GROMACS .gro file of C-alpha atoms in nm:
model
  313
    1MET     CA    1  11.849   6.912   8.499
    2ASP     CA    2  11.987   6.810   8.837
    3THR     CA    3  11.732   6.698   9.091
    4ILE     CA    4  11.657   6.793   9.447
    5PRO     CA    5  11.584   6.473   9.646
    6LYS     CA    6  11.280   6.393   9.854
    7LYS     CA    7  11.276   6.612  10.165
    8SER     CA    8  11.080   6.512  10.472
    9GLY     CA    9  10.778   6.381  10.283
   10PHE     CA   10  10.806   6.609   9.979
   11ALA     CA   11  10.845   6.444   9.640
   12GLN     CA   12  11.171   6.472   9.447
   13GLY     CA   13  11.196   6.781   9.229
   14HIS     CA   14  11.425   7.009   9.029
   15HIS     CA   15  11.627   7.307   9.148
   16GLU     CA   16  11.539   7.644   8.993
   17ALA     CA   17  11.870   7.816   8.940
   18GLU     CA   18  11.913   7.926   8.578
   19ILE     CA   19  12.222   7.787   8.406
   20CYS     CA   20  12.354   7.969   8.100
   21TYR     CA   21  12.617   7.781   7.901
   22GLY     CA   22  12.613   8.063   7.648
   23GLY     CA   23  12.651   8.337   7.908
   24GLU     CA   24  12.406   8.621   7.964
   25ALA     CA   25  12.295   8.605   7.602
   26ASP     CA   26  12.105   8.288   7.697
   27LEU     CA   27  11.880   8.462   7.950
   28HIS     CA   28  11.635   8.619   7.707
   29LYS     CA   29  11.616   8.293   7.513
   30HIS     CA   30  11.530   8.101   7.829
   31TYR     CA   31  11.268   8.360   7.924
   32THR     CA   32  11.086   8.350   7.589
   33GLY     CA   33  11.115   7.971   7.561
   34CYS     CA   34  10.999   7.896   7.917
   35LYS     CA   35  10.776   7.587   7.932
   36LYS     CA   36  10.683   7.610   8.300
   37ASN     CA   37  10.513   7.951   8.278
   38PRO     CA   38  10.467   8.046   7.910
   39GLY     CA   39  10.418   8.421   7.883
   40HIS     CA   40  10.481   8.463   8.258
   41VAL     CA   41  10.133   8.609   8.303
   42ASN     CA   42  10.131   8.544   8.679
   43PHE     CA   43  10.451   8.739   8.737
   44ILE     CA   44  10.392   9.107   8.815
   45PRO     CA   45  10.668   9.361   8.737
   46VAL     CA   46  10.766   9.512   9.070
   47ASN     CA   47  10.680   9.867   8.959
   48ASP     CA   48  10.327   9.758   8.865
   49PHE     CA   49  10.245   9.574   9.186
   50ASN     CA   50   9.951   9.716   9.385
   51MET     CA   51   9.684   9.618   9.639
   52ASP     CA   52   9.457   9.472   9.371
   53HIS     CA   53   9.704   9.188   9.330
   54LEU     CA   54   9.647   9.078   9.691
   55PRO     CA   55   9.361   8.876   9.849
   56SER     CA   56   9.093   9.104   9.996
   57ARG     CA   57   9.195   9.038  10.358
   58TYR     CA   58   9.546   9.165  10.285
   59ARG     CA   59   9.464   9.481  10.094
   60ASP     CA   60   9.610   9.742  10.325
   61VAL     CA   61   9.904   9.982  10.341
   62ILE     CA   62  10.116   9.764  10.572
   63MET     CA   63  10.104   9.465  10.341
   64LEU     CA   64  10.175   9.672  10.030
   65GLU     CA   65  10.466   9.850  10.195
   66VAL     CA   66  10.626   9.532  10.335
   67ILE     CA   67  10.624   9.375   9.987
   68LYS     CA   68  10.772   9.692   9.836
   69ALA     CA   69  11.041   9.691  10.105
   70LEU     CA   70  11.112   9.324  10.040
   71SER     CA   71  11.142   9.406   9.669
   72ALA     CA   72  11.402   9.672   9.744
   73LEU     CA   73  11.609   9.413   9.933
   74THR     CA   74  11.577   9.144   9.665
   75VAL     CA   75  11.889   9.092   9.453
   76LEU     CA   76  11.978   8.914   9.131
   77ILE     CA   77  12.266   8.671   9.192
   78LYS     CA   78  12.513   8.594   8.911
   79VAL     CA   79  12.757   8.313   8.987
   80LYS     CA   80  13.036   8.262   8.733
   81TYR     CA   81  13.213   7.959   8.877
   82THR     CA   82  13.128   7.614   9.020
   83SER     CA   83  13.324   7.492   9.319
   84LEU     CA   84  13.538   7.181   9.297
   85ASP     CA   85  13.406   7.093   9.644
   86ARG     CA   86  13.045   7.044   9.540
   87PRO     CA   87  12.948   6.690   9.644
   88LYS     CA   88  12.834   6.428   9.396
   89SER     CA   89  12.519   6.361   9.596
   90PHE     CA   90  12.319   6.492   9.890
   91PRO     CA   91  12.417   6.360  10.234
   92CYS     CA   92  12.163   6.097  10.346
   93PHE     CA   93  11.970   6.126  10.015
   94SER     CA   94  11.985   5.980   9.667
   95GLY     CA   95  12.018   6.203   9.364
   96GLN     CA   96  12.299   6.411   9.216
   97TYR     CA   97  12.376   6.749   9.373
   98PRO     CA   98  12.305   7.047   9.144
   99PHE     CA   99  12.588   7.152   8.911
  100TYR     CA  100  12.819   6.868   9.012
  101ASN     CA  101  12.894   6.815   8.642
  102THR     CA  102  13.018   7.174   8.600
  103ARG     CA  103  13.270   7.167   8.889
  104GLY     CA  104  13.576   7.381   8.822
  105ARG     CA  105  13.417   7.546   8.521
  106ASP     CA  106  13.328   7.909   8.452
  107VAL     CA  107  12.962   7.851   8.367
  108LEU     CA  108  12.717   8.130   8.451
  109ARG     CA  109  12.412   8.057   8.662
  110THR     CA  110  12.163   8.297   8.814
  111GLY     CA  111  11.945   8.291   9.120
  112THR     CA  112  11.781   8.529   9.365
  113GLY     CA  113  11.858   8.641   9.719
  114ARG     CA  114  11.770   8.909   9.969
  115VAL     CA  115  11.974   9.145  10.183
  116TRP     CA  116  11.979   9.006  10.537
  117GLN     CA  117  12.223   9.230  10.725
  118VAL     CA  118  12.438   9.536  10.658
  119VAL     CA  119  12.757   9.626  10.848
  120LYS     CA  120  12.954   9.945  10.790
  121TYR     CA  121  13.323   9.964  10.885
  122THR     CA  122  13.534  10.272  10.959
  123GLU     CA  123  13.907  10.308  11.028
  124SER     CA  124  13.847  10.260  11.401
  125ASP     CA  125  13.711   9.910  11.339
  126ASN     CA  126  14.057   9.795  11.221
  127LYS     CA  127  13.909   9.599  10.928
  128GLY     CA  128  14.162   9.734  10.679
  129THR     CA  129  14.063   9.871  10.340
  130CYS     CA  130  13.767   9.770  10.129
  131PRO     CA  131  13.830   9.436   9.950
  132CYS     CA  132  13.593   9.508   9.659
  133GLY     CA  133  13.725   9.478   9.305
  134LYS     CA  134  13.741   9.855   9.257
  135CYS     CA  135  13.950   9.910   9.569
  136GLN     CA  136  14.179   9.614   9.499
  137HIS     CA  137  14.286   9.788   9.177
  138SER     CA  138  14.312  10.134   9.333
  139ASP     CA  139  14.616  10.312   9.478
  140THR     CA  140  14.382  10.468   9.735
  141PRO     CA  141  14.141  10.194   9.851
  142SER     CA  142  13.861  10.312  10.075
  143LYS     CA  143  13.911  10.281  10.449
  144VAL     CA  144  13.535  10.308  10.504
  145TRP     CA  145  13.331  10.031  10.347
  146GLY     CA  146  13.033   9.804  10.391
  147GLU     CA  147  12.969   9.432  10.417
  148VAL     CA  148  12.628   9.316  10.295
  149PHE     CA  149  12.502   8.973  10.402
  150VAL     CA  150  12.276   8.805  10.147
  151SER     CA  151  12.057   8.498  10.204
  152THR     CA  152  11.992   8.253   9.922
  153ALA     CA  153  11.988   7.879   9.853
  154THR     CA  154  12.304   7.672   9.899
  155HIS     CA  155  12.268   7.521   9.554
  156VAL     CA  156  12.298   7.876   9.414
  157VAL     CA  157  12.610   7.979   9.611
  158PHE     CA  158  12.787   7.679   9.763
  159ASP     CA  159  13.109   7.807   9.923
  160GLU     CA  160  13.365   8.087   9.932
  161SER     CA  161  13.525   7.992   9.600
  162GLU     CA  162  13.186   8.052   9.434
  163ALA     CA  163  13.108   8.364   9.641
  164ARG     CA  164  13.433   8.524   9.518
  165GLN     CA  165  13.306   8.478   9.161
  166THR     CA  166  12.959   8.616   9.233
  167LYS     CA  167  12.792   8.950   9.165
  168CYS     CA  168  12.474   9.067   9.340
  169VAL     CA  169  12.271   9.317   9.144
  170VAL     CA  170  12.065   9.555   9.358
  171GLY     CA  171  11.777   9.751   9.206
  172PHE     CA  172  11.727   9.566   8.875
  173ASP     CA  173  11.358   9.663   8.872
  174ASP     CA  174  11.312   9.695   8.495
  175ASN     CA  175  11.517   9.720   8.179
  176LYS     CA  176  11.559  10.095   8.230
  177SER     CA  177  11.700  10.038   8.581
  178PRO     CA  178  11.982   9.782   8.544
  179GLY     CA  179  12.083   9.820   8.908
  180VAL     CA  180  12.417   9.833   9.089
  181SER     CA  181  12.650   9.537   9.142
  182LEU     CA  182  12.806   9.424   9.469
  183ASP     CA  183  13.114   9.200   9.471
  184GLY     CA  184  13.077   8.864   9.643
  185TRP     CA  185  13.338   8.797   9.908
  186GLY     CA  186  13.278   8.509  10.152
  187VAL     CA  187  13.031   8.264  10.306
  188ARG     CA  188  12.904   8.303  10.659
  189GLY     CA  189  12.719   7.972  10.667
  190ALA     CA  190  12.571   7.712  10.433
  191ASP     CA  191  12.357   7.404  10.489
  192ILE     CA  192  12.326   7.151  10.208
  193GLU     CA  193  12.028   6.962  10.352
  194GLY     CA  194  11.834   7.274  10.453
  195ASP     CA  195  11.942   7.450  10.129
  196GLY     CA  196  12.015   7.779  10.304
  197CYS     CA  197  12.327   7.989  10.239
  198MET     CA  198  12.434   8.322  10.387
  199PHE     CA  199  12.714   8.487  10.192
  200THR     CA  200  12.871   8.829  10.203
  201CYS     CA  201  12.928   9.106   9.950
  202VAL     CA  202  13.152   9.410   9.989
  203SER     CA  203  13.129   9.765   9.859
  204CYS     CA  204  13.284  10.109   9.904
  205ASP     CA  205  12.966  10.268   9.766
  206LEU     CA  206  12.867  10.417  10.100
  207GLU     CA  207  12.550  10.573   9.965
  208LEU     CA  208  12.428  10.230   9.856
  209VAL     CA  209  12.538  10.067  10.184
  210ASP     CA  210  12.350  10.328  10.390
  211LYS     CA  211  12.044  10.300  10.167
  212LEU     CA  212  12.031   9.921  10.208
  213ASP     CA  213  12.076   9.949  10.584
  214LYS     CA  214  11.785  10.194  10.614
  215MET     CA  215  11.563   9.983  10.390
  216LEU     CA  216  11.647   9.671  10.590
  217GLN     CA  217  11.544   9.840  10.916
  218HIS     CA  218  11.227   9.961  10.745
  219PHE     CA  219  11.146   9.611  10.621
  220GLU     CA  220  11.207   9.445  10.958
  221GLY     CA  221  10.972   9.692  11.128
  222LEU     CA  222  10.700   9.634  10.869
  223ARG     CA  223  10.745   9.256  10.881
  224GLU     CA  224  10.697   9.259  11.257
  225LYS     CA  225  10.378   9.465  11.222
  226SER     CA  226  10.244   9.234  10.953
  227ARG     CA  227  10.330   8.927  11.162
  228ASP     CA  228  10.127   9.058  11.454
  229LYS     CA  229   9.839   9.167  11.231
  230TYR     CA  230   9.806   8.850  11.023
  231ARG     CA  231   9.903   8.578  11.268
  232LYS     CA  232   9.538   8.485  11.337
  233ILE     CA  233   9.450   8.440  10.968
  234PHE     CA  234   9.775   8.269  10.867
  235GLY     CA  235   9.594   7.941  10.800
  236LEU     CA  236   9.296   8.094  10.615
  237ASP     CA  237   9.413   8.254  10.290
  238LYS     CA  238   9.757   8.090  10.335
  239LEU     CA  239   9.920   8.378  10.150
  240ALA     CA  240  10.268   8.318  10.006
  241VAL     CA  241  10.450   8.599   9.821
  242ILE     CA  242  10.779   8.572   9.634
  243VAL     CA  243  10.990   8.847   9.477
  244SER     CA  244  11.243   8.700   9.237
  245HIS     CA  245  11.443   8.738   8.916
  246PRO     CA  246  11.301   8.464   8.690
  247HIS     CA  247  11.548   8.366   8.418
  248GLY     CA  248  11.787   8.632   8.548
  249CYS     CA  249  11.555   8.903   8.418
  250SER     CA  250  11.409   9.206   8.597
  251LYS     CA  251  11.242   9.178   8.936
  252GLN     CA  252  10.893   9.024   8.950
  253VAL     CA  253  10.636   8.967   9.225
  254SER     CA  254  10.424   8.651   9.236
  255VAL     CA  255  10.133   8.583   9.472
  256GLY     CA  256   9.989   8.245   9.567
  257GLN     CA  257   9.907   8.015   9.858
  258TRP     CA  258  10.100   7.766  10.061
  259THR     CA  259   9.933   7.428  10.025
  260ASP     CA  260  10.122   7.202  10.262
  261ARG     CA  261  10.384   7.215  10.534
  262HIS     CA  262  10.603   6.963  10.706
  263GLU     CA  263  10.670   7.058  11.066
  264GLY     CA  264  10.962   6.819  11.113
  265LYS     CA  265  11.191   7.024  10.889
  266VAL     CA  266  10.963   7.330  10.871
  267LEU     CA  267  10.917   7.313  10.495
  268TYR     CA  268  10.639   7.456  10.278
  269LYS     CA  269  10.487   7.384   9.939
  270TYR     CA  270  10.305   7.663   9.754
  271THR     CA  271  10.132   7.764   9.432
  272THR     CA  272  10.322   8.094   9.406
  273CYS     CA  273  10.476   8.113   9.058
  274THR     CA  274  10.848   8.058   9.017
  275CYS     CA  275  11.082   7.984   8.728
  276THR     CA  276  11.446   7.899   8.686
  277GLY     CA  277  11.630   8.196   8.832
  278SER     CA  278  11.393   8.208   9.131
  279SER     CA  279  11.605   7.974   9.345
  280GLY     CA  280  11.706   8.142   9.671
  281ALA     CA  281  11.424   8.399   9.671
  282TYR     CA  282  11.274   8.471  10.014
  283VAL     CA  283  10.932   8.308  10.058
  284TYR     CA  284  10.725   8.563  10.248
  285LEU     CA  285  10.445   8.411  10.458
  286PRO     CA  286  10.254   8.692  10.638
  287GLY     CA  287  10.180   8.602  11.000
  288TYR     CA  288  10.461   8.344  11.014
  289ASP     CA  289  10.755   8.406  11.248
  290ARG     CA  290  10.977   8.100  11.266
  291TRP     CA  291  11.208   8.057  10.967
  292SER     CA  292  11.325   8.259  10.668
  293HIS     CA  293  11.275   8.015  10.382
  294PRO     CA  294  11.460   8.035  10.047
  295HIS     CA  295  11.279   7.903   9.741
  296SER     CA  296  11.441   7.572   9.655
  297GLY     CA  297  11.272   7.388   9.369
  298SER     CA  298  10.969   7.253   9.190
  299ASN     CA  299  10.807   6.913   9.144
  300CYS     CA  300  10.483   6.758   9.019
  301GLU     CA  301  10.305   6.876   9.335
  302GLY     CA  302  10.413   7.241   9.313
  303ASN     CA  303  10.695   7.463   9.437
  304TYR     CA  304  10.877   7.420   9.766
  305CYS     CA  305  11.130   7.594   9.989
  306GLY     CA  306  11.437   7.504  10.188
  307GLU     CA  307  11.451   7.535  10.564
  308GLY     CA  308  11.673   7.843  10.561
  309TRP     CA  309  11.736   8.050  10.871
  310LEU     CA  310  11.569   8.097  11.208
  311LEU     CA  311  11.405   8.437  11.236
  312LEU     CA  312  11.503   8.640  11.542
  313TYR     CA  313  11.285   8.935  11.639
   0.00000   0.00000   0.00000
């Protein structure tokens, strides 16, 4: 497995995107054969998550609702191509960059992301017709469509050539709810060293676009309330919550603690359970209001995040 180099005092580790040389048929095999978390007992199916899974100081409606809202915005990312432009190594670091050896190949990998922003376009915006796959093959492409910005890790989605071969699955909560796919389209920004990527998806499914926009507004309001409520106890329980798609399977919630942080690059280590497929998942730290960290990798000292994006309230 490719390594993630030492970052600002953190030991070298491994990325946690799931690579599937045999396609999606490999996912179940990887899940059942997982050596990091056999049985996945510390992952809670999103539909089963409740207050009892939280530390006593956080057992209230606000905290439960913000995690449910985060879950609704969490997406499974399926990338079917590896860019020819992936570097051989990290700038200023030793160690091979993830998936360098699969450049130019159609090899499936999965990760996790979360909806960051939603923009809806109408004819008056002069953005043309919807560029999603459905509309590109239609004689009557939609003139009203949505662009959904998704945050993840750069080693999951590296550039536009990969984004164009990416699907984001919204609402894959269990095997009875396979979710709805959004077509990847472009990259708004990516930082190799900070391991944060913001890419865009497009859709003419206006009901889904409106639903995501409303849920995003709901989540941001709840996150602001939780920040104000838990700021004073941020360093006590050190709660760290992650919603992800381990091994490309249905959505799971994991609860743990952050154990260390490096202020220079604003990085965290934590005990919150992750597996391959969790790369790019949003690391939720109640009471924290500086950066939106994507899960990045794992080493002998635990799990750690990338720097990600500055939060603006």
